[in-house]
Coordinates of C-alpha atoms and ligand atoms in Angstrom, one line a residue:
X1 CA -144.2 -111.4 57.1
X2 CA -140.5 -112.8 56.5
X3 CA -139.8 -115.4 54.9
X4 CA -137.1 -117.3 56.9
X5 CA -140.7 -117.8 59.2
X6 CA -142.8 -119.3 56.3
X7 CA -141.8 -123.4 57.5
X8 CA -142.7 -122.5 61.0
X9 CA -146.0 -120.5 60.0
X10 CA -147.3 -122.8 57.2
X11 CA -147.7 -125.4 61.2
X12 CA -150.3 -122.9 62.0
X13 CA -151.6 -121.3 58.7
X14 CA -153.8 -122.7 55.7
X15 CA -153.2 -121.9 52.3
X16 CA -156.8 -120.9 51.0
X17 CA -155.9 -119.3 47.6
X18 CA -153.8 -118.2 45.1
X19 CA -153.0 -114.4 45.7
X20 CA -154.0 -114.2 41.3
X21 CA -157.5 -115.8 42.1
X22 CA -158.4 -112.5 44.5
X23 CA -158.1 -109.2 42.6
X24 CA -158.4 -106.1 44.2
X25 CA -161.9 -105.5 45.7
X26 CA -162.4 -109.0 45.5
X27 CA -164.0 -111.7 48.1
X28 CA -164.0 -115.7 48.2
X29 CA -165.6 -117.8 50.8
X30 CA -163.2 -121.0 52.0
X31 CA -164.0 -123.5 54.4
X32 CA -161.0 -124.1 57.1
X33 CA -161.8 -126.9 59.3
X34 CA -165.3 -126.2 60.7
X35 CA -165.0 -122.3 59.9
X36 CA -166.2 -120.8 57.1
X37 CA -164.3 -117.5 56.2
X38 CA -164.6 -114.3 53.7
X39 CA -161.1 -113.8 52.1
X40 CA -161.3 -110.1 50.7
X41 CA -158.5 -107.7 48.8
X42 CA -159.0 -104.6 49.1
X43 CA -156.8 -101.6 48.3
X44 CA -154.0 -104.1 48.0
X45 CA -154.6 -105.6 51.2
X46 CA -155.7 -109.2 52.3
X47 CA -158.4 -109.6 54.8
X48 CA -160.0 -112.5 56.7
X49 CA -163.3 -112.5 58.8
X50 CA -166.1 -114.4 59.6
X51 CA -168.2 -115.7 56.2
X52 CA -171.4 -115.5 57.9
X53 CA -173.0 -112.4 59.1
X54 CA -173.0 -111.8 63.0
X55 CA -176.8 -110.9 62.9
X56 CA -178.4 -113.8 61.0
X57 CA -177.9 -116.3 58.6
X58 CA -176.8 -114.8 55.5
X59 CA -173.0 -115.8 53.6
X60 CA -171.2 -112.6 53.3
X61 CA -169.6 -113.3 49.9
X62 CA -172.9 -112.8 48.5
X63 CA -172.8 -109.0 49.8
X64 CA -170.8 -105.5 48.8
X65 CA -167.2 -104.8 49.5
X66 CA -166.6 -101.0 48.8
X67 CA -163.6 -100.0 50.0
X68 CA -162.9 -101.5 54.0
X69 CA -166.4 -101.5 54.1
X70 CA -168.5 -105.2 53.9
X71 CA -172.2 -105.1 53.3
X72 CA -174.1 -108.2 54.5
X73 CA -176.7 -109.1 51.1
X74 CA -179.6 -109.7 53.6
X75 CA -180.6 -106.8 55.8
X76 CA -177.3 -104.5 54.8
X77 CA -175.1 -104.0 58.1
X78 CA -172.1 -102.9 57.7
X79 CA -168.8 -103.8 58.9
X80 CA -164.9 -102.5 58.8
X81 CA -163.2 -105.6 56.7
X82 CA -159.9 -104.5 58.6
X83 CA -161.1 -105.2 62.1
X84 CA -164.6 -106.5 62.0
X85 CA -166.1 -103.8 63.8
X86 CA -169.9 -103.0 63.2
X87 CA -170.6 -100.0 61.0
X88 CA -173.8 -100.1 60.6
X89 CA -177.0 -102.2 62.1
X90 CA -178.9 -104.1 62.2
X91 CA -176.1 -106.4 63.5
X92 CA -174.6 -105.5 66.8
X93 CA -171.3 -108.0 67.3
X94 CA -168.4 -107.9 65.5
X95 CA -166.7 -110.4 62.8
X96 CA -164.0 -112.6 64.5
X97 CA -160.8 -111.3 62.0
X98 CA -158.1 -114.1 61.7
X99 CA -154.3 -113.6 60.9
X100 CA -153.7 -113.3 56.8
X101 CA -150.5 -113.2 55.0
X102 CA -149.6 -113.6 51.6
X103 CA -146.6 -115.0 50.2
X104 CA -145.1 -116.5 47.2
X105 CA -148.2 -116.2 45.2
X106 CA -150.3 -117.8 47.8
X107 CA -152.6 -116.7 50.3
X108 CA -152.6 -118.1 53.8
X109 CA -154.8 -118.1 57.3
X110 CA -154.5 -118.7 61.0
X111 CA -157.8 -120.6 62.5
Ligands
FES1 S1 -178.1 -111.3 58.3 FE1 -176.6 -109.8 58.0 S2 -177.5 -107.9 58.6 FE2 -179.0 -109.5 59.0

């Protein structure tokens, strides 16, 4: 993202973390407004989805991140951290995704 946009984007974005408090292959769960998200790095890449597990109740941070792929901790589906999509079952919807961009040290999100 370029930063002559960073005045107009930190309107719509929230900073959730510091970009040195998420190492690679990493995951923290932050609470934005009435949303609660999984912030992941992986292979040098920040990702945002949903923090709770399309299929049931279960918080995601609590699962695996190997690679792009996010495994809930309660009955194991599988989903792409770079788009949401459903790997593997037992969950059947995707995780909403939400716009990421780091910057400056920090870590920001669109809601
Ligand atoms: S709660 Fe995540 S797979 Fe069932």
């Amino acid at each position: 993202m370029n930063s002559k946009n960073i005045q107009s984007e930190t309107e719509e974005y929230t900073f959730v973390a510091a970009s040195a408090s998420l190492e690679d292959e990493d995951m923290i769960e932050v609470l934005v407004g009435k949303e609660t998200l999984l912030i992941a790095r992986t292979n040098g890449n920040v990702h945002a989805v949903d923090g709770i597990c399309s299929h049931a109740y279960a918080e995601l941070v609590d699962g695996e991140l190997e690679d792009h792929c996010l495994y809930c901790p309660l009955h194991f589906a599988a989903f792409d951290i770079r788009d949401g999509s459903v790997l593997e079952g037992p969950a059947d919807t995707p995780l909403s995704v939400y716009e990421v961009f780091e910057q400056d040290g920090s870590i920001w999100v669109k809601v």
